[in-house]
Coordinates of C-alpha atoms in Angstrom, one line a residue:
Chain A
M15 CA 181.2 87.5 -93.0
E16 CA 179.5 85.4 -95.3
N17 CA 175.6 85.3 -94.0
Y18 CA 176.2 87.9 -91.2
K19 CA 172.4 88.1 -90.8
Q20 CA 171.9 84.2 -90.2
F21 CA 174.9 84.1 -87.8
L22 CA 173.8 87.7 -86.0
I23 CA 170.0 85.7 -85.7
L24 CA 171.3 82.4 -84.0
F25 CA 173.8 84.1 -82.1
L26 CA 171.3 86.5 -80.5
L27 CA 168.9 83.6 -80.3
A28 CA 171.5 81.3 -78.7
L29 CA 171.8 84.4 -76.1
A30 CA 168.0 84.7 -75.6
V31 CA 167.6 80.7 -75.0
G32 CA 170.6 81.3 -72.5
F33 CA 169.2 84.0 -71.2
G34 CA 165.7 82.4 -71.0
S35 CA 167.5 78.9 -69.2
I36 CA 168.9 81.4 -66.3
A37 CA 165.6 82.8 -65.9
F38 CA 164.0 79.6 -65.4
V39 CA 166.3 78.0 -63.5
L40 CA 166.0 81.3 -61.0
T41 CA 162.3 80.8 -60.7
W42 CA 162.6 77.4 -60.0
V43 CA 165.2 77.9 -56.7
L44 CA 163.2 81.3 -55.7
H45 CA 159.8 80.7 -56.5
Y46 CA 159.1 76.6 -56.6
R47 CA 161.9 75.7 -54.2
E48 CA 163.4 77.1 -51.1
G49 CA 165.4 80.1 -52.2
L50 CA 169.4 81.1 -51.9
G51 CA 171.8 80.2 -48.5
W52 CA 174.6 78.5 -47.3
D53 CA 173.6 76.5 -44.3
G54 CA 173.8 73.0 -45.7
G55 CA 170.2 72.9 -46.6
A56 CA 168.1 72.9 -49.5
A57 CA 168.6 76.5 -50.4
E58 CA 172.4 75.7 -50.2
F59 CA 171.7 72.9 -52.9
N60 CA 169.9 75.3 -55.2
W61 CA 173.1 77.1 -55.6
H62 CA 174.2 74.0 -57.6
P63 CA 171.4 73.8 -60.6
L64 CA 171.7 77.9 -60.4
L65 CA 175.6 78.0 -61.1
M66 CA 175.9 75.0 -62.8
V67 CA 173.7 76.6 -65.8
I68 CA 175.0 80.1 -65.2
G69 CA 178.6 79.0 -65.4
F70 CA 179.3 75.6 -66.9
I71 CA 176.4 76.0 -69.4
F72 CA 175.7 79.5 -70.1
L73 CA 179.6 80.9 -69.5
Q74 CA 181.2 78.1 -71.2
G75 CA 178.9 78.0 -74.4
I76 CA 179.6 81.7 -74.9
A77 CA 183.5 81.1 -74.4
I78 CA 183.4 78.5 -76.9
V79 CA 181.8 81.0 -79.8
V80 CA 183.7 84.4 -78.5
Y81 CA 185.8 84.1 -81.4
R82 CA 183.1 84.5 -84.1
L83 CA 181.6 87.1 -83.1
P84 CA 183.0 89.7 -86.2
W85 CA 182.7 92.6 -83.9
T86 CA 186.0 91.1 -81.8
W87 CA 188.0 90.3 -84.8
R88 CA 189.6 93.9 -84.6
C89 CA 190.5 92.9 -81.4
S90 CA 194.2 91.2 -81.3
K91 CA 194.0 87.0 -81.3
Q92 CA 196.3 87.4 -78.1
M93 CA 193.4 89.4 -76.1
M94 CA 190.8 87.2 -77.7
K95 CA 192.1 84.0 -76.4
F96 CA 192.8 85.6 -72.8
I97 CA 189.0 86.4 -73.5
H98 CA 188.6 82.6 -74.1
A99 CA 190.2 81.5 -71.7
G100 CA 189.0 83.8 -68.8
L101 CA 185.3 83.2 -69.6
H102 CA 185.9 79.1 -69.0
V103 CA 188.3 80.1 -65.9
L104 CA 185.3 82.1 -65.0
A105 CA 182.8 79.4 -65.5
F106 CA 185.0 76.4 -63.9
T107 CA 185.3 78.7 -60.4
L108 CA 181.1 78.9 -61.0
A109 CA 181.1 74.5 -61.6
V110 CA 183.4 74.2 -58.6
I111 CA 181.1 76.6 -56.0
S112 CA 178.3 74.3 -57.2
V113 CA 180.0 71.3 -56.8
V114 CA 181.0 72.2 -53.2
A115 CA 177.5 73.3 -52.1
V116 CA 175.9 69.8 -53.4
F117 CA 178.7 67.8 -51.4
D118 CA 177.8 70.4 -48.3
F119 CA 174.0 69.5 -48.7
H120 CA 174.5 66.0 -49.1
N121 CA 177.4 65.6 -45.8
A122 CA 174.7 67.8 -43.9
K123 CA 171.8 65.5 -44.9
N124 CA 173.7 61.9 -45.0
I125 CA 173.1 61.7 -48.4
P126 CA 175.9 60.0 -50.2
N127 CA 177.9 61.5 -52.5
M128 CA 178.7 60.4 -56.3
Y129 CA 176.6 57.2 -56.4
S130 CA 174.3 58.6 -59.2
L131 CA 175.3 58.6 -63.4
H132 CA 174.8 62.2 -63.0
S133 CA 177.5 62.5 -60.1
W134 CA 179.7 60.1 -62.3
V135 CA 179.4 61.9 -65.9
G136 CA 179.3 65.4 -63.7
L137 CA 183.1 64.2 -61.8
A138 CA 184.1 63.4 -65.2
A139 CA 183.7 66.4 -66.8
V140 CA 184.4 68.5 -64.0
I141 CA 187.9 66.9 -64.4
L142 CA 188.1 67.2 -67.5
Y143 CA 187.4 70.8 -68.1
P144 CA 190.2 71.8 -66.2
A145 CA 192.8 69.8 -67.5
Q146 CA 191.6 70.9 -70.8
I147 CA 192.0 74.8 -69.8
V148 CA 195.6 74.1 -68.9
M149 CA 196.4 72.3 -71.9
G150 CA 195.0 75.0 -73.8
I151 CA 197.0 77.9 -72.0
A152 CA 200.0 75.8 -72.1
V153 CA 199.7 74.9 -76.1
Y154 CA 198.0 78.1 -77.1
L155 CA 199.0 80.8 -74.7
I156 CA 202.7 79.6 -73.9
P157 CA 204.8 81.2 -76.3
A158 CA 207.7 78.5 -76.2
T159 CA 205.3 76.1 -77.8
P160 CA 206.1 75.3 -81.5
V161 CA 203.7 76.1 -84.5
Y162 CA 203.0 72.0 -85.4
V163 CA 202.0 70.9 -81.8
R164 CA 199.5 74.0 -82.0
A165 CA 198.2 72.9 -85.3
A166 CA 198.6 69.0 -84.7
L167 CA 196.3 69.7 -81.0
M168 CA 194.2 71.9 -82.2
P169 CA 191.5 69.2 -84.0
V170 CA 191.7 67.8 -80.5
H171 CA 191.3 70.6 -78.3
V172 CA 188.5 71.5 -80.7
Y173 CA 186.4 67.9 -80.1
S174 CA 187.4 67.7 -76.5
G175 CA 186.1 71.5 -75.8
L176 CA 182.8 70.6 -77.2
F177 CA 182.5 67.1 -75.7
I178 CA 182.8 68.1 -72.4
F179 CA 180.3 71.0 -72.9
T180 CA 177.9 68.4 -74.4
S181 CA 178.3 66.2 -71.5
V182 CA 177.8 69.0 -68.9
I183 CA 174.6 69.6 -71.1
A184 CA 173.5 65.9 -70.5
T185 CA 174.5 66.3 -67.0
A186 CA 172.1 69.0 -66.7
L187 CA 169.4 66.8 -68.0
M188 CA 169.9 64.2 -65.7
G189 CA 170.2 66.4 -62.7
F190 CA 167.0 68.1 -63.7
T191 CA 165.4 64.5 -64.0
E192 CA 167.3 63.1 -60.4
K193 CA 165.6 66.5 -58.9
L194 CA 162.1 66.7 -60.1
I195 CA 161.9 62.8 -58.8
F196 CA 163.1 63.5 -55.3
G197 CA 161.8 66.5 -54.9
L198 CA 158.2 66.4 -56.1
K199 CA 156.3 64.0 -53.9
S200 CA 152.6 65.1 -53.8
P201 CA 151.7 65.8 -56.7
A202 CA 154.5 63.9 -57.9
Y203 CA 156.5 64.6 -61.2
K204 CA 154.1 61.9 -63.0
D205 CA 151.4 64.2 -61.6
S206 CA 152.8 67.5 -63.9
P207 CA 152.8 70.2 -61.5
P208 CA 153.6 73.5 -62.9
E209 CA 157.5 72.7 -61.4
A210 CA 158.1 69.9 -63.0
V211 CA 156.6 71.3 -66.4
L212 CA 158.8 74.3 -65.7
V213 CA 162.1 72.5 -65.0
N214 CA 161.3 70.2 -68.6
V215 CA 161.0 73.4 -70.2
L216 CA 164.3 74.2 -68.8
G217 CA 166.0 71.2 -70.0
L218 CA 164.7 71.6 -73.7
L219 CA 166.0 75.9 -73.3
V220 CA 169.1 74.2 -72.1
A221 CA 169.6 71.5 -74.7
A222 CA 168.8 73.9 -77.4
F223 CA 171.3 76.1 -76.2
G224 CA 173.3 73.9 -76.9
G225 CA 172.6 73.2 -80.1
L226 CA 172.8 76.6 -80.9
V227 CA 176.2 76.9 -79.8
L228 CA 177.6 73.8 -81.5
W229 CA 176.2 75.0 -84.7
I230 CA 177.7 78.2 -84.7
A231 CA 181.3 76.5 -83.3
T232 CA 181.2 74.3 -86.5
R233 CA 180.5 76.2 -89.1
P234 CA 183.8 76.6 -91.2
S235 CA 183.0 80.4 -92.8
W236 CA 182.1 81.7 -89.5
K237 CA 185.3 81.4 -88.1
R238 CA 188.0 84.4 -86.8
P239 CA 189.9 85.3 -89.8
R240 CA 193.1 84.0 -89.9
E241 CA 195.3 87.4 -89.6
E242 CA 198.4 88.5 -92.3
V243 CA 201.7 87.0 -90.4
T244 CA 204.3 89.2 -89.7
Q245 CA 206.5 87.4 -87.0
S246 CA 206.9 89.2 -83.9
V247 CA 209.6 86.9 -82.0
S248 CA 212.7 86.4 -83.3
S249 CA 213.8 83.1 -81.3
N250 CA 212.5 79.6 -81.7
S251 CA 208.9 80.9 -80.6
T252 CA 207.6 80.1 -83.9
S253 CA 204.1 80.6 -83.6
P254 CA 201.2 81.4 -86.0
E255 CA 199.8 83.0 -82.6
D256 CA 202.5 85.2 -81.9
F257 CA 202.3 87.4 -85.3
K258 CA 201.2 90.4 -85.7
T259 CA 198.8 91.3 -88.2
D260 CA 200.5 94.2 -91.1
T261 CA 199.0 97.0 -93.0
A262 CA 197.4 94.3 -95.2
A263 CA 195.5 92.2 -93.1
T264 CA 192.3 93.7 -94.0
T265 CA 192.5 93.1 -97.8
R266 CA 194.0 89.2 -96.8
T267 CA 191.3 88.5 -94.4
H268 CA 188.9 89.0 -97.1
L269 CA 190.9 86.9 -99.2
D270 CA 191.1 84.2 -97.1
L271 CA 187.5 84.4 -95.7
E272 CA 186.7 83.5 -99.5
T273 CA 188.8 80.9 -99.5
R274 CA 188.2 79.1 -96.5
R275 CA 184.3 79.6 -97.6
R276 CA 185.2 77.6 -100.2
N277 CA 187.0 75.2 -99.0
G278 CA 184.2 74.8 -96.0
K279 CA 181.7 74.5 -99.0
A280 CA 183.5 71.8 -100.6
E281 CA 184.4 69.8 -97.5
E282 CA 180.9 69.8 -96.2
S283 CA 179.4 68.8 -99.2
G284 CA 181.6 66.3 -99.9
Chain B
M24 CA 193.3 57.0 -95.9
E25 CA 195.8 59.2 -93.7
N26 CA 196.2 57.5 -90.2
Y27 CA 194.6 54.3 -91.2
K28 CA 195.5 53.0 -88.0
Q29 CA 194.2 55.0 -86.3
F30 CA 190.9 55.0 -87.8
L31 CA 190.8 51.4 -87.3
I32 CA 191.7 51.1 -83.7
L33 CA 188.6 53.7 -82.8
F34 CA 186.4 52.2 -84.9
L35 CA 187.3 48.7 -83.6
L36 CA 187.2 50.6 -79.8
A37 CA 183.8 52.2 -81.3
L38 CA 182.7 48.7 -82.3
A39 CA 183.7 47.2 -78.9
V40 CA 182.3 49.8 -76.7
G41 CA 179.0 49.3 -79.0
F42 CA 179.2 45.7 -78.2
G43 CA 179.8 46.3 -74.4
S44 CA 176.5 48.6 -74.1
I45 CA 174.4 45.8 -75.5
A46 CA 176.1 43.5 -73.1
F47 CA 175.7 45.4 -69.6
V48 CA 171.7 46.2 -71.4
L49 CA 171.5 42.4 -71.9
T50 CA 172.9 41.8 -68.3
W51 CA 170.4 44.6 -66.9
V52 CA 167.2 43.4 -67.8
L53 CA 168.1 39.4 -68.0
H54 CA 170.2 39.0 -64.8
Y55 CA 168.8 42.2 -62.6
R56 CA 165.3 42.7 -63.8
E57 CA 162.4 40.6 -64.8
G58 CA 163.7 39.6 -68.4
L59 CA 161.9 40.3 -72.1
G60 CA 158.0 39.4 -72.5
W61 CA 155.0 41.2 -74.5
D62 CA 152.4 41.1 -71.5
G63 CA 152.3 44.9 -70.4
G64 CA 154.5 44.1 -67.5
A65 CA 157.9 44.7 -66.5
A66 CA 159.3 42.1 -69.1
E67 CA 157.5 44.3 -71.5
F68 CA 159.0 47.5 -70.2
N69 CA 162.5 45.6 -70.6
W70 CA 162.2 46.0 -74.3
H71 CA 162.7 49.6 -73.9
P72 CA 166.2 50.5 -73.0
L73 CA 167.4 47.4 -75.2
L74 CA 166.1 48.1 -78.2
M75 CA 167.0 51.4 -77.7
V76 CA 170.6 50.7 -77.0
I77 CA 170.6 48.4 -79.8
G78 CA 168.6 50.3 -82.6
F79 CA 168.9 54.1 -81.5
I80 CA 172.3 54.1 -80.3
F81 CA 174.4 51.2 -81.9
L82 CA 172.6 51.1 -85.4
Q83 CA 172.5 54.7 -85.7
G84 CA 175.5 55.3 -84.8
I85 CA 177.0 52.7 -87.1
A86 CA 174.8 54.3 -90.0
I87 CA 176.3 57.8 -89.3
V88 CA 180.0 56.0 -89.7
V89 CA 179.5 53.9 -92.5
Y90 CA 181.0 56.0 -95.5
R91 CA 183.8 56.2 -93.2
L92 CA 185.2 52.6 -93.3
P93 CA 187.5 52.7 -95.9
W94 CA 186.6 48.6 -97.4
T95 CA 183.3 50.4 -98.9
W96 CA 184.7 52.8 -100.9
R97 CA 184.9 50.3 -103.4
C98 CA 181.1 50.0 -103.9
S99 CA 178.9 52.8 -105.1
K100 CA 178.4 55.5 -103.3
Q101 CA 174.6 55.0 -104.4
M102 CA 174.8 51.8 -102.9
M103 CA 176.8 53.2 -99.5
K104 CA 173.2 55.5 -99.5
F105 CA 171.0 52.7 -99.7
I106 CA 173.1 51.2 -96.5
H107 CA 173.2 54.5 -94.5
A108 CA 169.5 54.8 -95.0
G109 CA 168.9 51.3 -94.3
L110 CA 170.5 51.0 -91.2
H111 CA 168.8 54.2 -90.3
V112 CA 165.1 52.8 -91.3
L113 CA 166.3 49.9 -89.2
A114 CA 167.1 52.3 -86.0
F115 CA 164.0 54.2 -86.6
T116 CA 161.9 50.3 -86.5
L117 CA 163.5 48.8 -83.5
A118 CA 163.1 52.7 -81.7
V119 CA 159.3 52.5 -82.9
I120 CA 159.0 48.9 -81.2
S121 CA 160.9 50.2 -78.1
V122 CA 158.1 53.0 -77.2
V123 CA 155.5 50.7 -78.1
A124 CA 156.5 48.9 -75.7
V125 CA 156.7 51.7 -72.7
F126 CA 153.6 52.9 -74.0
D127 CA 152.2 49.6 -73.2
F128 CA 153.8 49.2 -69.9
H129 CA 152.7 52.8 -68.5
N130 CA 149.2 51.9 -69.6
A131 CA 148.9 48.3 -67.9
K132 CA 150.2 50.0 -64.7
N133 CA 148.1 53.7 -65.1
I134 CA 151.3 55.3 -65.2
P135 CA 151.0 58.6 -67.4
N136 CA 152.3 59.1 -70.6
M137 CA 154.5 61.7 -71.6
Y138 CA 155.5 63.7 -68.7
S139 CA 159.3 63.5 -67.7
L140 CA 162.1 65.3 -69.8
H141 CA 163.2 61.9 -70.6
S142 CA 160.3 61.3 -72.7
W143 CA 160.0 65.3 -73.8
V144 CA 163.3 65.1 -75.7
G145 CA 163.2 61.4 -76.6
L146 CA 159.7 61.8 -78.4
A147 CA 160.8 65.4 -80.2
A148 CA 164.3 62.6 -81.5
V149 CA 161.5 60.2 -82.4
I150 CA 159.5 63.0 -84.6
L151 CA 162.9 64.5 -85.8
Y152 CA 164.6 61.1 -87.0
P153 CA 162.2 59.8 -89.5
A154 CA 161.8 63.6 -90.7
Q155 CA 165.9 63.7 -91.0
I156 CA 165.2 60.2 -93.1
V157 CA 162.9 61.1 -95.2
M158 CA 164.4 64.8 -95.8
G159 CA 167.4 62.6 -96.3
I160 CA 165.7 60.5 -99.2
A161 CA 163.9 63.4 -100.5
V162 CA 166.9 64.9 -101.2
Y163 CA 170.0 62.1 -101.6
L164 CA 168.3 59.5 -103.2
I165 CA 165.9 61.2 -105.5
P166 CA 167.9 61.7 -108.6
A167 CA 165.8 64.3 -109.7
T168 CA 167.1 67.1 -106.5
P169 CA 169.2 69.8 -108.0
V170 CA 173.1 69.3 -107.0
Y171 CA 172.9 73.2 -105.6
V172 CA 170.0 71.8 -103.1
R173 CA 172.2 69.0 -102.2
A174 CA 175.5 70.7 -101.6
A175 CA 173.5 73.8 -99.8
L176 CA 171.4 71.2 -97.5
M177 CA 174.3 68.6 -96.6
P178 CA 175.6 70.6 -93.9
V179 CA 172.2 70.7 -92.5
H180 CA 171.8 67.2 -93.1
V181 CA 174.7 66.2 -91.5
Y182 CA 174.8 68.4 -88.1
S183 CA 171.1 67.2 -87.3
G184 CA 171.9 64.1 -87.9
L185 CA 174.9 64.2 -85.2
F186 CA 172.3 66.1 -82.8
I187 CA 169.9 63.7 -83.2
F188 CA 172.4 61.4 -82.4
T189 CA 173.3 62.9 -79.2
S190 CA 170.1 63.9 -77.9
V191 CA 169.4 60.2 -77.8
I192 CA 172.2 59.6 -76.3
A193 CA 171.5 62.3 -73.6
T194 CA 167.8 60.8 -73.5
A195 CA 169.3 57.2 -72.5
L196 CA 171.3 58.8 -69.6
M197 CA 168.1 60.4 -68.4
G198 CA 166.3 57.0 -69.2
F199 CA 168.8 55.0 -66.7
T200 CA 168.7 57.6 -64.2
E201 CA 164.7 57.4 -64.2
K202 CA 164.8 53.5 -64.0
L203 CA 167.4 53.6 -61.0
I204 CA 165.5 55.6 -59.3
F205 CA 162.3 54.0 -59.7
G206 CA 163.2 50.5 -59.8
L207 CA 165.8 50.1 -57.2
K208 CA 163.8 50.3 -53.6
S209 CA 165.7 48.4 -50.8
P210 CA 168.8 48.5 -51.6
A211 CA 168.3 52.1 -53.1
Y212 CA 169.9 53.9 -55.9
K213 CA 172.0 56.2 -53.1
D214 CA 173.2 52.7 -51.6
S215 CA 174.7 51.4 -54.8
P216 CA 173.8 48.1 -55.4
P217 CA 175.9 46.0 -58.3
E218 CA 172.5 46.7 -60.3
A219 CA 172.8 50.4 -60.0
V220 CA 176.8 50.4 -60.7
L221 CA 176.2 48.1 -63.8
V222 CA 173.6 50.6 -65.3
N223 CA 175.9 53.8 -64.3
V224 CA 178.6 51.9 -66.4
L225 CA 176.2 50.9 -68.7
G226 CA 175.8 54.9 -69.0
L227 CA 179.3 56.1 -69.6
L228 CA 179.9 53.2 -72.4
V229 CA 177.0 54.6 -74.3
A230 CA 178.4 58.1 -73.7
A231 CA 182.0 57.1 -74.6
F232 CA 180.4 55.3 -77.9
G233 CA 178.8 58.8 -78.9
G234 CA 181.8 60.1 -78.6
L235 CA 184.1 57.7 -80.8
V236 CA 181.6 58.0 -83.1
L237 CA 181.5 62.0 -83.3
W238 CA 185.1 62.1 -83.4
I239 CA 185.1 59.5 -86.0
A240 CA 182.5 61.4 -88.4
T241 CA 183.6 64.8 -88.1
R242 CA 187.3 64.0 -89.2
P243 CA 187.2 65.9 -92.6
S244 CA 190.7 63.0 -93.6
W245 CA 188.8 60.1 -93.1
K246 CA 185.7 61.4 -95.3
R247 CA 185.1 59.2 -98.2
P248 CA 187.2 60.4 -101.3
R249 CA 184.7 62.0 -103.8
E250 CA 184.7 59.7 -107.3
E251 CA 185.3 61.2 -110.1
V252 CA 182.9 62.0 -112.3
T253 CA 181.5 61.4 -115.8
Q254 CA 177.8 62.1 -115.8
S255 CA 175.5 59.4 -116.5
V256 CA 172.1 61.1 -116.8
S257 CA 171.8 63.4 -119.7
S258 CA 168.6 65.2 -118.3
N259 CA 168.3 68.1 -115.6
S260 CA 169.2 65.6 -112.5
T261 CA 172.4 67.3 -112.7
S262 CA 173.3 65.6 -109.5
P263 CA 177.1 64.5 -108.0
E264 CA 175.6 61.3 -106.5
D265 CA 174.5 60.2 -109.9
F266 CA 177.8 60.3 -111.3
K267 CA 179.3 57.2 -112.1
T268 CA 183.1 56.3 -111.6
D269 CA 185.6 56.4 -114.7
T270 CA 189.1 54.5 -115.3
A271 CA 190.7 57.1 -114.2
A272 CA 189.1 57.2 -110.4
T273 CA 191.5 55.6 -108.7
T274 CA 193.7 57.9 -109.4
R275 CA 192.0 60.9 -109.0
T276 CA 190.7 59.5 -105.5
H277 CA 194.2 59.6 -104.3
L278 CA 194.7 63.4 -105.2
D279 CA 191.8 64.2 -104.0
L280 CA 191.9 62.5 -100.8
E281 CA 195.8 64.8 -100.7
T282 CA 193.5 68.2 -101.4
R283 CA 191.1 67.2 -99.1
R284 CA 193.6 66.2 -96.1
R285 CA 195.3 69.7 -96.4
N286 CA 192.0 72.0 -96.3
G287 CA 190.9 69.8 -93.6
K288 CA 194.3 70.4 -91.8
A289 CA 194.2 74.1 -92.9
E290 CA 190.9 74.3 -91.2
E291 CA 191.1 73.1 -88.3
S292 CA 194.4 74.7 -87.1
G293 CA 193.1 78.0 -88.1

């Protein structure tokens, strides 16, 4: 891998910022707010920011960059796809529980649902995300999908994945803003009490995590090298994803990396 | 240009959504709010969302995709760089006036400045944006900068530009949220009065504009073709940006496009 050290530093930084975000949101709900519970009250609401940061932000981010980890390149592409999809499904499950928590809380308190821009963009993300997962499984995990369909849809798959991820982060920033305005009364948000500063910093951490994931995910030279192709399935499931590595895979990998590095550079500096 | 029709549709859609956003923000401040003025009051505040949407979102977005417009490919790269930089400088100027308006308003009303996550992320963008412009001018407009520096910094220039643009949109969504909560009292934001719906839709338009700009800017096959190079400067200003087109430029352009198209496809479907 080119610039392995740089990759490692940025990936470890992303992990640190991600775990930092989780620590901050935990501190927020456990220390400054009412803790966690499932009673229709504030403690139930608190699952909303917590599970969104853990699932819809951190796990989704890791799922996005999981192909980039060089120590996974020995695993088959098929297994990595299952891990990629599995992490996304887990992230989505946590997001759904998180949404249930906030609807329960609103209903118990007679607060209307779905009136805010936060809820509109958030709901769009919660609808588009499973659509993206189902499309991903249909196109890249079901062997029958032809190669040309996989290749044609890859730019859309990558772009929509990153767009949903970015929208989730923007939604979180709106959510923090809402909760600080509604939750802080005296002192109010504008008086900058410690809770306000903590959650503002949480917002910056979440944005930084997003920025790091987007950088890692969009470096052409950090892509998983393509595997040498000897087709394993004889019928019409002609997919590059079903190919097995052959004995020359390691050598080819280096050649492929070098070619891609040059293409990537040419692309980017054009 | 490959998929010229698709490009045209998406670019016209981006323009429509961008002008739609401006129409919505104008309706908001002129019809639902206090109009425009420069008196330290609400009418001065209203310049803040208006100029941010026109300058920091719409103009910045257009500046980002200006190289992609095929009808500009006859202009020299140098001229397009000046247009790219000029649009960014104009966007920044409007953003600064917009920030002055909100500081004036806060000071006149004794509201603290810089306490919200909106203001933190927004200030970061307002600081990083001119840094990005100055770096861009130093690296890509000053002839003395060596080619390898330009090439090495291009991925950073592109990424940080798109990151700042995305951050500005996230900041706008937080700003809309804040203003709707603070500005709507009876009926409140949660009662979904027409103003709340209008500004929520404005938020969706701004997010859609961002999504379209990011899609257009990140399609390798829609890049401006490289120009054939016959160096015009003899000294150490060995920069691909200082090269002039020669008579073979048109032919080369097609070859280059084809090569880039294939590389781009290989990259993306890898």
